[in-house]
Amino acid sequence: MEIAGREVEFARRLSVSDKVGRDRALKKLKTWLYSRSQPNAEFGVEEMMKLWRGLHYCMWMSDKPLVQEECAKNISSLIHSFASEFFALQFIDCGWLTLSQEWHNIDRLRMDKYLMFVRHYLRQNFAFLKNRQWESKLVDQLMENFTIGILEPNSEDVPVGIQLQLTDIYVPVLEDIAAKAVIPVDVVNILLKPFVALTAQTKKPVLMKAACHGVVEPLLQLPSVHALAQSCNGTKSGQQQDSAEEDSDDGFEDEKPSPLKVDHGELSTLIFSIASEESVPHKNRSALYMLKRQFDALAVTQVACAPPTSTADGRKRERQSSVEEDMGEEETQEAPKEEEMVVTEKKQKSPKNFQTPDSSPKKKKKRIRLSLESNQIKQFSKKDPIDVSPWKPDAKEGKSLLKNRTPTPITPRMQRMLARSQTGRSPSASRKSSATP
């Protein structure tokens, strides 16, 4: 008998039904991966695929939501336990490959926990790049593996379900990572390139629409770097504190801007460079060109994606501007004379000149117009009184009407009615007489 490898032993221990046994196997696996992934060690893809088969069934055997979430976090954090970056990237690629192979075997009762696992696993992929300070070589290699592997546009080996899940969670996960550490703008463009290529090259309408609506279109609502810089130069910290206090008094809070920053001009050039290839289908190219126009418009204005200012802040600015204008008018005006002061005091005391809130010039004009109209109506009723008596035609008018009247044709039914009226019998009596023998 051949002695089983160490990877097979870990796979067996990870797939047991006992939670305590699975947790012990995961702890030992972390230390073993660090010792096995030294630069001079040999750790092939086959061994990693065996480990991933055990990790897959470790997630399969976990029940209850909290246990499932803990298991997903522990498996995803194994990416950081490698001593070499090369083996870490290889481990990430093998994980996505295992998910694509086993995706069709997952039943509907276990699908939710695997969707959660995909979210945690993608977050740890980005955390691995963040811990390496977004090194360009690692970012390019990982995105190339995405484009060839899990996000390949027309591959029959990759299920559409996992690609649709990635389109839904990709931008939110990036925003979670950007909230902890700033992602450079050029790195954001590289991270988004696989989905732009997926939108351009896929022949599946469902996947193309999901990539457009889930990844590319939300980028239009993200704050631009240039607009953010302009807004920061024009605001002050004191105004922000006052606006925050007023918002808390009002009882509601404004939505915070997204921590993920993009450059709409660079994204427009990226979309155009991918959409202008000859192999892109016509429908996909037209959809990407439409998005490119929207990115161009945002790049020109650089205002649409600026962080929104609160209503309380706007009200305060209006009050400050009005106060400044009043102060300027008071400084420019000369001091009035004593006689003018006395006259104004008398006018203020007189009740005739007292202005109510409704005595505005516009309302005065409306009142004058309504009074004029009412006077005109009264004058018209006095001059030309309206005769309400019934109309009685004259003899001449009646004769002219009779002359001009056209004779109505006599139908057979009218002839029968005239004959009955001459005999003096009603139609009902005629019917009864005809019915009696």
Short mmCIF file of C-alpha atoms in Angstrom, two decimals:
data_model
loop_
_atom_site.label_atom_id
_atom_site.label_comp_id
_atom_site.label_asym_id
_atom_site.label_seq_id
_atom_site.Cartn_x
_atom_site.Cartn_y
_atom_site.Cartn_z
CA MET A 1 0.00 0.00 0.00
CA GLU A 2 1.16 3.46 -0.80
CA ILE A 3 1.47 5.83 2.06
CA ALA A 4 -1.01 8.69 1.71
CA GLY A 5 0.42 12.18 1.51
CA ARG A 6 0.11 14.80 4.17
CA GLU A 7 -2.42 16.70 2.05
CA VAL A 8 -4.80 13.73 1.96
CA GLU A 9 -4.65 13.43 5.77
CA PHE A 10 -5.58 17.09 6.16
CA ALA A 11 -8.42 16.67 3.66
CA ARG A 12 -9.84 13.76 5.68
CA ARG A 13 -9.60 15.60 8.98
CA LEU A 14 -11.17 18.75 7.53
CA SER A 15 -14.23 16.90 6.24
CA VAL A 16 -15.27 15.20 9.50
CA SER A 17 -18.66 15.92 11.06
CA ASP A 18 -17.20 16.99 14.42
CA LYS A 19 -16.64 20.76 14.68
CA VAL A 20 -13.84 20.40 17.23
CA GLY A 21 -11.92 18.10 14.89
CA ARG A 22 -12.32 20.50 11.97
CA ASP A 23 -11.08 23.47 14.03
CA ARG A 24 -7.98 21.53 15.17
CA ALA A 25 -7.21 20.55 11.59
CA LEU A 26 -7.45 24.18 10.43
CA LYS A 27 -5.05 25.38 13.16
CA LYS A 28 -2.49 22.72 12.27
CA LEU A 29 -2.90 23.47 8.57
CA LYS A 30 -1.85 27.10 9.07
CA THR A 31 1.49 26.19 10.59
CA TRP A 32 2.04 23.41 8.06
CA LEU A 33 1.42 25.74 5.09
CA TYR A 34 4.01 28.22 6.35
CA SER A 35 6.66 25.52 6.71
CA ARG A 36 5.78 23.92 3.37
CA SER A 37 5.75 27.19 1.38
CA GLN A 38 9.38 28.15 1.84
CA PRO A 39 11.08 29.58 -1.28
CA ASN A 40 13.09 26.41 -1.99
CA ALA A 41 10.22 24.00 -1.25
CA GLU A 42 8.15 22.16 -3.86
CA PHE A 43 4.45 22.64 -3.46
CA GLY A 44 2.57 21.79 -6.65
CA VAL A 45 -0.95 22.49 -7.86
CA GLU A 46 -2.10 18.88 -7.32
CA GLU A 47 -1.31 19.00 -3.60
CA MET A 48 -3.14 22.30 -3.25
CA MET A 49 -6.19 20.95 -5.09
CA LYS A 50 -6.34 18.05 -2.63
CA LEU A 51 -6.22 20.49 0.27
CA TRP A 52 -8.96 22.60 -1.30
CA ARG A 53 -11.19 19.57 -1.72
CA GLY A 54 -10.97 19.04 2.04
CA LEU A 55 -11.57 22.76 2.71
CA HIS A 56 -14.63 22.67 0.46
CA TYR A 57 -16.19 19.83 2.46
CA CYS A 58 -15.16 21.52 5.69
CA MET A 59 -17.51 24.32 4.67
CA TRP A 60 -20.06 21.74 3.53
CA MET A 61 -20.22 20.06 6.96
CA SER A 62 -20.56 23.29 8.97
CA ASP A 63 -24.09 24.10 10.15
CA LYS A 64 -25.75 27.11 11.82
CA PRO A 65 -25.07 30.68 10.63
CA LEU A 66 -22.42 31.67 13.19
CA VAL A 67 -20.48 28.46 12.69
CA GLN A 68 -20.61 28.90 8.91
CA GLU A 69 -19.36 32.49 9.10
CA GLU A 70 -16.51 31.51 11.39
CA CYS A 71 -15.52 28.66 9.08
CA ALA A 72 -15.61 30.96 6.02
CA LYS A 73 -13.34 33.48 7.76
CA ASN A 74 -10.87 30.81 8.90
CA ILE A 75 -10.58 29.23 5.44
CA SER A 76 -10.23 32.62 3.71
CA SER A 77 -7.52 33.75 6.13
CA LEU A 78 -5.28 30.83 5.07
CA ILE A 79 -4.07 33.08 2.23
CA HIS A 80 -1.94 35.03 4.73
CA SER A 81 -0.22 31.95 6.17
CA PHE A 82 2.17 31.41 3.23
CA ALA A 83 5.81 32.38 3.41
CA SER A 84 6.08 33.00 -0.34
CA GLU A 85 3.90 35.28 -2.46
CA PHE A 86 4.08 32.85 -5.38
CA PHE A 87 2.45 30.04 -3.37
CA ALA A 88 -0.16 32.45 -2.00
CA LEU A 89 -1.25 33.42 -5.54
CA GLN A 90 -1.27 29.74 -6.49
CA PHE A 91 -3.45 28.95 -3.46
CA ILE A 92 -5.90 31.73 -4.45
CA ASP A 93 -6.15 30.41 -8.00
CA CYS A 94 -6.74 26.83 -6.79
CA GLY A 95 -9.52 28.06 -4.48
CA TRP A 96 -11.44 29.70 -7.34
CA LEU A 97 -10.88 26.63 -9.51
CA THR A 98 -12.31 24.33 -6.81
CA LEU A 99 -15.36 26.55 -6.39
CA SER A 100 -16.05 26.52 -10.13
CA GLN A 101 -15.72 22.72 -10.25
CA GLU A 102 -17.98 22.03 -7.25
CA TRP A 103 -20.53 24.80 -7.84
CA HIS A 104 -23.03 22.59 -9.72
CA ASN A 105 -23.04 20.03 -6.90
CA ILE A 106 -24.19 22.54 -4.27
CA ASP A 107 -27.88 22.16 -3.41
CA ARG A 108 -30.23 25.04 -2.68
CA LEU A 109 -30.07 24.49 1.10
CA ARG A 110 -26.30 25.05 1.17
CA MET A 111 -26.10 27.75 -1.51
CA ASP A 112 -26.42 30.67 0.93
CA LYS A 113 -23.35 29.75 2.96
CA TYR A 114 -21.24 29.31 -0.17
CA LEU A 115 -22.34 32.73 -1.45
CA MET A 116 -21.19 34.11 1.91
CA PHE A 117 -17.92 32.23 1.54
CA VAL A 118 -17.33 33.83 -1.89
CA ARG A 119 -17.71 37.28 -0.31
CA HIS A 120 -15.22 36.53 2.49
CA TYR A 121 -12.78 34.89 0.09
CA LEU A 122 -12.83 37.87 -2.30
CA ARG A 123 -12.28 40.27 0.60
CA GLN A 124 -9.20 38.32 1.69
CA ASN A 125 -7.88 38.40 -1.87
CA PHE A 126 -7.90 42.20 -1.76
CA ALA A 127 -6.55 42.20 1.80
CA PHE A 128 -3.57 40.17 0.57
CA LEU A 129 -2.80 42.90 -2.00
CA LYS A 130 -3.32 45.61 0.61
CA ASN A 131 -0.82 44.00 2.98
CA ARG A 132 1.73 43.99 0.12
CA GLN A 133 1.17 47.76 -0.42
CA TRP A 134 -0.63 47.14 -3.74
CA GLU A 135 2.49 45.96 -5.51
CA SER A 136 1.97 46.30 -9.26
CA LYS A 137 3.32 42.82 -10.13
CA LEU A 138 1.01 41.07 -7.67
CA VAL A 139 -2.02 43.11 -8.74
CA ASP A 140 -1.38 42.38 -12.43
CA GLN A 141 -0.84 38.67 -11.77
CA LEU A 142 -3.99 38.30 -9.68
CA MET A 143 -6.18 40.17 -12.20
CA GLU A 144 -4.71 38.09 -15.03
CA ASN A 145 -5.67 34.94 -13.13
CA PHE A 146 -9.16 36.35 -12.71
CA THR A 147 -9.49 37.09 -16.43
CA ILE A 148 -8.25 33.63 -17.46
CA GLY A 149 -9.98 31.71 -14.66
CA ILE A 150 -13.08 32.63 -12.71
CA LEU A 151 -14.06 35.64 -14.89
CA GLU A 152 -13.39 34.09 -18.29
CA PRO A 153 -16.19 35.44 -20.52
CA ASN A 154 -17.21 32.42 -22.63
CA SER A 155 -15.85 29.46 -20.67
CA GLU A 156 -18.05 26.39 -20.28
CA ASP A 157 -16.12 25.25 -17.19
CA VAL A 158 -16.98 28.33 -15.13
CA PRO A 159 -20.64 28.44 -13.96
CA VAL A 160 -22.62 31.62 -14.53
CA GLY A 161 -23.91 31.63 -10.94
CA ILE A 162 -20.55 32.36 -9.35
CA GLN A 163 -19.84 35.07 -11.94
CA LEU A 164 -23.17 36.73 -11.16
CA GLN A 165 -22.34 36.63 -7.45
CA LEU A 166 -19.01 38.33 -8.15
CA THR A 167 -20.69 41.09 -10.16
CA ASP A 168 -22.98 41.82 -7.20
CA ILE A 169 -20.32 41.98 -4.48
CA TYR A 170 -17.22 43.26 -6.30
CA VAL A 171 -17.70 47.03 -5.81
CA PRO A 172 -19.05 46.78 -2.21
CA VAL A 173 -16.08 44.65 -1.17
CA LEU A 174 -13.70 47.16 -2.75
CA GLU A 175 -15.41 49.93 -0.78
CA ASP A 176 -14.94 47.96 2.46
CA ILE A 177 -11.22 47.61 1.73
CA ALA A 178 -10.93 51.30 0.78
CA ALA A 179 -12.51 52.31 4.09
CA LYS A 180 -9.55 50.76 5.93
CA ALA A 181 -6.74 51.76 3.57
CA VAL A 182 -6.61 54.09 0.56
CA ILE A 183 -6.51 52.31 -2.80
CA PRO A 184 -4.51 54.21 -5.46
CA VAL A 185 -6.47 55.32 -8.51
CA ASP A 186 -4.28 53.44 -11.00
CA VAL A 187 -4.73 50.25 -8.94
CA VAL A 188 -8.53 50.71 -9.02
CA ASN A 189 -8.42 50.79 -12.83
CA ILE A 190 -6.44 47.52 -12.91
CA LEU A 191 -8.85 45.88 -10.45
CA LEU A 192 -11.82 46.85 -12.64
CA LYS A 193 -10.26 45.73 -15.92
CA PRO A 194 -11.43 42.05 -15.73
CA PHE A 195 -15.07 43.10 -15.46
CA VAL A 196 -14.79 45.56 -18.34
CA ALA A 197 -13.29 42.74 -20.41
CA LEU A 198 -16.10 40.42 -19.25
CA THR A 199 -18.71 42.98 -20.33
CA ALA A 200 -17.05 43.36 -23.72
CA GLN A 201 -16.37 39.72 -24.61
CA THR A 202 -19.24 37.72 -23.11
CA LYS A 203 -21.94 36.32 -25.40
CA LYS A 204 -24.41 35.79 -22.55
CA PRO A 205 -26.91 38.69 -22.32
CA VAL A 206 -27.65 38.02 -18.64
CA LEU A 207 -23.99 38.22 -17.69
CA MET A 208 -23.39 41.33 -19.80
CA LYS A 209 -26.29 43.20 -18.18
CA ALA A 210 -25.23 42.09 -14.70
CA ALA A 211 -21.67 43.31 -15.26
CA CYS A 212 -22.91 46.67 -16.59
CA HIS A 213 -25.45 47.30 -13.82
CA GLY A 214 -23.46 45.72 -10.98
CA VAL A 215 -19.88 46.90 -11.60
CA VAL A 216 -19.52 49.56 -14.32
CA GLU A 217 -22.58 51.75 -13.69
CA PRO A 218 -22.02 52.12 -9.90
CA LEU A 219 -18.64 53.68 -10.73
CA LEU A 220 -20.52 56.71 -12.10
CA GLN A 221 -21.80 57.46 -8.58
CA LEU A 222 -18.40 57.17 -6.90
CA PRO A 223 -16.57 60.41 -5.99
CA SER A 224 -13.97 61.64 -8.44
CA VAL A 225 -10.48 62.52 -7.27
CA HIS A 226 -10.55 65.96 -8.91
CA ALA A 227 -14.00 66.86 -7.64
CA LEU A 228 -13.03 65.73 -4.15
CA ALA A 229 -9.94 67.96 -4.19
CA GLN A 230 -11.99 70.98 -5.29
CA SER A 231 -14.57 70.44 -2.57
CA CYS A 232 -11.87 70.04 0.10
CA ASN A 233 -10.27 73.37 -0.90
CA GLY A 234 -13.59 75.23 -0.62
CA THR A 235 -14.78 73.93 2.77
CA LYS A 236 -13.58 74.49 6.32
CA SER A 237 -13.48 72.22 9.30
CA GLY A 238 -15.54 74.59 11.43
CA GLN A 239 -18.39 74.63 8.96
CA GLN A 240 -18.38 70.85 8.83
CA GLN A 241 -18.63 70.62 12.62
CA ASP A 242 -21.52 73.10 12.74
CA SER A 243 -23.36 71.28 9.97
CA ALA A 244 -22.89 67.96 11.79
CA GLU A 245 -24.37 69.49 14.96
CA GLU A 246 -27.37 70.86 13.06
CA ASP A 247 -27.92 67.46 11.38
CA SER A 248 -27.97 65.76 14.76
CA ASP A 249 -30.53 68.32 15.95
CA ASP A 250 -32.73 67.66 12.92
CA GLY A 251 -32.80 63.95 13.76
CA PHE A 252 -31.34 62.50 10.55
CA GLU A 253 -27.89 61.88 9.13
CA ASP A 254 -26.64 62.33 5.57
CA GLU A 255 -25.15 59.46 3.65
CA LYS A 256 -21.37 59.41 3.77
CA PRO A 257 -19.50 59.49 0.47
CA SER A 258 -17.91 56.30 -0.71
CA PRO A 259 -14.26 55.84 0.37
CA LEU A 260 -13.43 54.36 -3.05
CA LYS A 261 -12.11 57.10 -5.37
CA VAL A 262 -11.90 56.80 -9.15
CA ASP A 263 -10.75 58.88 -12.10
CA HIS A 264 -13.55 59.00 -14.63
CA GLY A 265 -11.25 60.12 -17.44
CA GLU A 266 -8.95 57.12 -17.06
CA LEU A 267 -11.92 54.76 -16.80
CA SER A 268 -13.27 56.22 -20.03
CA THR A 269 -10.01 55.52 -21.85
CA LEU A 270 -9.93 51.98 -20.40
CA ILE A 271 -13.47 51.28 -21.62
CA PHE A 272 -12.70 52.66 -25.07
CA SER A 273 -9.48 50.65 -25.43
CA ILE A 274 -11.30 47.38 -24.63
CA ALA A 275 -14.54 48.13 -26.51
CA SER A 276 -12.73 49.15 -29.72
CA GLU A 277 -11.30 45.68 -30.31
CA GLU A 278 -12.51 43.77 -33.38
CA SER A 279 -13.63 40.68 -31.45
CA VAL A 280 -16.18 42.64 -29.36
CA PRO A 281 -19.83 41.95 -30.36
CA HIS A 282 -21.90 44.86 -31.61
CA LYS A 283 -24.36 44.92 -28.67
CA ASN A 284 -21.58 44.87 -26.09
CA ARG A 285 -19.68 47.61 -27.92
CA SER A 286 -22.71 49.91 -28.09
CA ALA A 287 -23.41 49.41 -24.37
CA LEU A 288 -19.80 50.22 -23.44
CA TYR A 289 -19.71 53.26 -25.72
CA MET A 290 -22.82 54.59 -24.01
CA LEU A 291 -21.11 54.20 -20.64
CA LYS A 292 -18.00 55.86 -22.04
CA ARG A 293 -20.00 58.98 -22.93
CA GLN A 294 -21.29 59.20 -19.38
CA PHE A 295 -17.76 58.90 -17.98
CA ASP A 296 -16.58 61.60 -20.39
CA ALA A 297 -19.32 63.95 -19.20
CA LEU A 298 -18.30 63.39 -15.57
CA ALA A 299 -14.63 63.88 -16.41
CA VAL A 300 -15.40 67.25 -18.01
CA THR A 301 -17.63 68.62 -15.26
CA GLN A 302 -15.85 67.05 -12.25
CA VAL A 303 -18.75 68.15 -10.11
CA ALA A 304 -21.35 65.38 -10.27
CA CYS A 305 -19.42 63.02 -7.97
CA ALA A 306 -18.41 65.58 -5.32
CA PRO A 307 -19.46 64.68 -1.75
CA PRO A 308 -22.99 65.95 -1.05
CA THR A 309 -23.41 68.90 1.29
CA SER A 310 -26.11 68.70 3.94
CA THR A 311 -29.24 70.85 3.88
CA ALA A 312 -28.36 72.35 7.24
CA ASP A 313 -24.95 73.36 5.91
CA GLY A 314 -26.61 75.01 2.91
CA ARG A 315 -29.05 76.91 5.14
CA LYS A 316 -26.20 78.14 7.28
CA ARG A 317 -24.26 79.36 4.25
CA GLU A 318 -27.34 81.22 3.02
CA ARG A 319 -27.76 82.90 6.40
CA GLN A 320 -24.08 83.87 6.48
CA SER A 321 -24.22 85.32 2.97
CA SER A 322 -27.38 87.32 3.77
CA VAL A 323 -25.79 88.68 6.98
CA GLU A 324 -22.66 89.70 5.06
CA GLU A 325 -24.76 91.48 2.43
CA ASP A 326 -26.72 93.37 5.11
CA MET A 327 -23.48 94.40 6.82
CA GLY A 328 -22.09 95.69 3.52
CA GLU A 329 -25.22 97.73 2.80
CA GLU A 330 -25.17 99.28 6.27
CA GLU A 331 -21.55 100.36 5.83
CA THR A 332 -22.17 101.96 2.40
CA GLN A 333 -25.33 103.83 3.45
CA GLU A 334 -24.93 107.33 4.95
CA ALA A 335 -26.40 108.35 8.28
CA PRO A 336 -29.95 109.85 7.77
CA LYS A 337 -30.78 113.35 8.87
CA GLU A 338 -32.87 114.25 11.95
CA GLU A 339 -35.89 115.42 9.89
CA GLU A 340 -35.95 112.19 7.95
CA MET A 341 -35.76 110.21 11.18
CA VAL A 342 -38.81 112.07 12.56
CA VAL A 343 -40.81 111.48 9.38
CA THR A 344 -40.04 107.79 9.34
CA GLU A 345 -41.03 107.48 13.03
CA LYS A 346 -44.40 109.10 12.28
CA LYS A 347 -44.99 106.78 9.36
CA GLN A 348 -44.19 103.79 11.49
CA LYS A 349 -46.61 104.91 14.20
CA SER A 350 -49.48 105.54 11.77
CA PRO A 351 -51.69 102.45 11.37
CA LYS A 352 -52.35 103.24 7.69
CA ASN A 353 -48.78 102.51 6.69
CA PHE A 354 -48.60 99.35 8.76
CA GLN A 355 -47.77 96.48 6.42
CA THR A 356 -49.22 93.07 7.10
CA PRO A 357 -47.49 89.93 5.87
CA ASP A 358 -50.03 89.80 2.99
CA SER A 359 -49.38 93.38 1.80
CA SER A 360 -46.72 92.47 -0.73
CA PRO A 361 -46.52 94.33 -4.10
CA LYS A 362 -47.52 91.20 -6.04
CA LYS A 363 -50.67 90.71 -3.95
CA LYS A 364 -51.55 94.40 -4.28
CA LYS A 365 -51.41 94.08 -8.07
CA LYS A 366 -53.71 91.05 -7.93
CA ARG A 367 -56.22 92.94 -5.77
CA ILE A 368 -56.24 95.92 -8.15
CA ARG A 369 -56.77 93.66 -11.15
CA LEU A 370 -59.66 91.84 -9.47
CA SER A 371 -61.34 95.12 -8.48
CA LEU A 372 -61.10 96.43 -12.05
CA GLU A 373 -62.65 93.27 -13.42
CA SER A 374 -65.52 93.42 -10.94
CA ASN A 375 -66.22 97.09 -11.88
CA GLN A 376 -66.30 96.20 -15.56
CA ILE A 377 -68.81 93.43 -14.91
CA LYS A 378 -71.06 95.78 -12.94
CA GLN A 379 -70.99 98.44 -15.69
CA PHE A 380 -71.83 95.86 -18.34
CA SER A 381 -74.82 94.58 -16.32
CA LYS A 382 -76.20 98.13 -15.93
CA LYS A 383 -75.92 99.04 -19.62
CA ASP A 384 -77.11 95.74 -21.14
CA PRO A 385 -79.45 93.97 -18.73
CA ILE A 386 -79.97 90.33 -19.49
CA ASP A 387 -83.55 89.28 -20.40
CA VAL A 388 -84.43 86.01 -18.77
CA SER A 389 -88.04 85.75 -20.13
CA PRO A 390 -88.88 82.84 -22.50
CA TRP A 391 -88.57 83.36 -26.24
CA LYS A 392 -91.76 84.06 -28.24
CA PRO A 393 -91.41 84.23 -32.04
CA ASP A 394 -93.28 86.85 -34.04
CA ALA A 395 -95.85 86.05 -36.75
CA LYS A 396 -93.47 86.96 -39.53
CA GLU A 397 -90.75 84.75 -38.12
CA GLY A 398 -93.19 81.83 -37.83
CA LYS A 399 -94.30 82.15 -41.45
CA SER A 400 -90.71 82.24 -42.69
CA LEU A 401 -89.90 79.14 -40.65
CA LEU A 402 -92.88 77.28 -42.13
CA LYS A 403 -91.91 78.21 -45.68
CA ASN A 404 -88.34 77.08 -45.27
CA ARG A 405 -89.30 73.83 -43.49
CA THR A 406 -88.55 70.67 -45.46
CA PRO A 407 -91.39 68.11 -45.53
CA THR A 408 -90.73 64.88 -43.72
CA PRO A 409 -91.33 61.67 -45.74
CA ILE A 410 -94.37 59.52 -44.70
CA THR A 411 -93.35 55.96 -43.93
CA PRO A 412 -95.68 52.92 -44.01
CA ARG A 413 -95.69 52.79 -40.24
CA MET A 414 -96.93 56.41 -40.09
CA GLN A 415 -99.71 55.58 -42.60
CA ARG A 416 -100.94 52.72 -40.39
CA MET A 417 -100.94 54.96 -37.34
CA LEU A 418 -102.96 57.64 -39.21
CA ALA A 419 -105.50 55.05 -40.33
CA ARG A 420 -105.97 53.79 -36.76
CA SER A 421 -106.39 57.32 -35.45
CA GLN A 422 -109.19 57.98 -38.01
CA THR A 423 -111.12 54.83 -36.99
CA GLY A 424 -110.71 55.74 -33.29
CA ARG A 425 -109.19 52.45 -32.21
CA SER A 426 -105.96 52.18 -30.25
CA PRO A 427 -103.21 49.77 -31.31
CA SER A 428 -103.76 47.63 -28.18
CA ALA A 429 -107.50 47.27 -28.95
CA SER A 430 -106.77 46.25 -32.51
CA ARG A 431 -104.43 43.56 -31.25
CA LYS A 432 -107.11 42.18 -28.86
CA SER A 433 -109.76 42.12 -31.55
CA SER A 434 -107.43 40.28 -33.90
CA ALA A 435 -106.62 37.75 -31.20
CA THR A 436 -110.35 36.85 -30.43
CA PRO A 437 -111.99 34.30 -32.81
#
